[in-house]
Amino acid sequence: MGTAGESLAFLDIPEGSLWVANSEVTAALERHFLPAYLAKARWFPGNSETRIKPKIIARLPFTADSTTFVVIQTNHHARYLLPLRVDWSVDAGPELDRSIVARLHQGEREGLLCDVAADPAFIRLILEHLRREASIAGSGWRLDFKPTSKLGSQPPNTPSRIRAIQGEQSNSTAVVDQDYVVKLYRQIEPGQNPEVEMGYFLTEAANFAHTPALLGHLEAAHGSARYALGIVHAFVPNRGDAWTWSADRLSIYLDSIVKGSEERDKAITARRDYLQWVRRLGRRVAEMHRSLASRDDVAAFKPEPIDEGDLDFWIGDVMERAARIFNRWEESSLDVNDRPLMERLLWVKPRMCDYAANLIRPSLGRCKIRHHGDLHLGQVLVANEDAVIIDFEGEPSRPLADRRRKAPAARDVAGVLRSLDYAAMASRQHRQKSETLNAPTSRALLAWRQQSTDGFLSAYQEAIGASVLWPERAEDTKLMLNFFLLEKALYEVEYELSYRPAWISVPLQGVLRVLEEGGVA
Ligand SMILES: Nc1ncnc2c1ncn2[C@@H]1O[C@H](COP(=O)(O)OP(=O)(O)O)[C@@H](O)[C@H]1O
Ligand SMILES: [Mg+2]
């Protein structure tokens, strides 16, 4: 002991040395401990320890004692944030908790190096710093805590219960009592973060009430580059996200149908409640679009006419995605039943570009706006029979500049329509597996999908009214929606190829439905 290095389980820190300042310690972290930790982190896109080669590129001191924001860069040039803290007061027992990055030795003592993204003391400190509008400088970086005008109206900062949201995918989120939601970004990029930008706009400039109030954010500055590291919203009491809620309603409805006449009333109530809620969602999405388009004086949000360059970008984007899918689908483990669907899509390949262009060109002249960009039922909270829209980060796989691009409001509308399809088809797959799908439930399921789609769309159109945000003629609406349904469904096909091949038939059928309508599939 005494020199930095790694035995199988321990990271040795030389006496009198700070872990973060010792190059041998950081080299050992990069070599062994971080790859092992990242490989099992749900937010990190890779699970092969030997292929992950992180480099620590920045260490931003956060507290005088031992919490440091560490920025790592991977072999793919992506940057990730890890708030790490050394704790000497706990025993490094054999139970390796999910947040432990390394077990430490220093002289006689043992400790832990932990990822504290969801640690109550750390979250408490973030809120305290936000209230004080703190700014912390060190190693060429600066951490700035930037509250909004709404923070003052929140209860004083004496949090008691802090819990991590389970199932984190790309970020780490903690809920503080019934007051705050603190989200730490994992992948960080220099530039304007869309969730921060949209949050300020909706909260401070447009007063849109159906999204949680933005209370502030945390930013790192390095030279002229700015990185959003985290964001704090007001907590909204809710009964879960709309994806889970939709699945539950549909399940109650279908179970009641199976039971027949004795549960008829239950089925009718479940469907009526859900359709009412879906209409409410349609109205809220339209109101969100009106708010986002309400300020001609703010350049980043000013609605603008669509030009040829936009059309080329959108069509090019769809075609590039289709090409990526065509190039790699054969290597993926598709079920034999799904291969014919993919083969049908391949058959359409030569006509696809013209078809996509013919969908979107006639709607030229309508305007493009800032929009949600990744709207689906999982980004909506069900709160008091109402719909509250969250998570304005855009599609995480796209670069920041693309996520901030303006597009027709139809892009978000198509996102919800795809999600309603997913909800129904997820239920179908589930019932197929558990062998509870019969002819009446199958019919009921498709009718549910149709009614929820129609209900959402008609409520949206009523609330958007006669507006430059929406095509005037029903034929143009159909074409524009079909274009963005195609865009979204192809995005989903690519996603499922990477992460959940067993689901691929859902978006593939979505793509084929649009192509069938145009007579090309
Ligand atoms: N303001 C809020 N009030 C209550 N719960 C919230 C709020 N914001 C987020 N959540 C909870 O956190 C979950 C993830 O939030 P989200 O912003 O979608 O994070 P991510 O970027 O990881 O998808 C939501 O599904 C919800 O359960
Ligand atoms: Mg989300």
Coordinates of C-alpha atoms and ligand atoms in Angstrom, one line a residue, residues 169-171 183 372 374 376 378-380 390-393, ligand 2:
Q169 CA -32.6 5.9 -19.0
S170 CA -30.5 8.9 -20.1
N171 CA -30.5 11.1 -17.0
K183 CA -32.6 16.1 -12.9
H372 CA -41.4 19.6 -27.9
D374 CA -39.8 14.1 -28.3
H376 CA -45.0 10.7 -26.4
G378 CA -44.1 8.9 -21.3
Q379 CA -43.5 12.6 -21.4
V380 CA -46.9 13.5 -20.0
I390 CA -42.6 17.4 -19.3
D391 CA -39.1 16.7 -20.6
F392 CA -38.3 19.2 -23.4
E393 CA -34.9 17.8 -24.1
Ligands
MG2 MG -38.6 11.5 -20.3

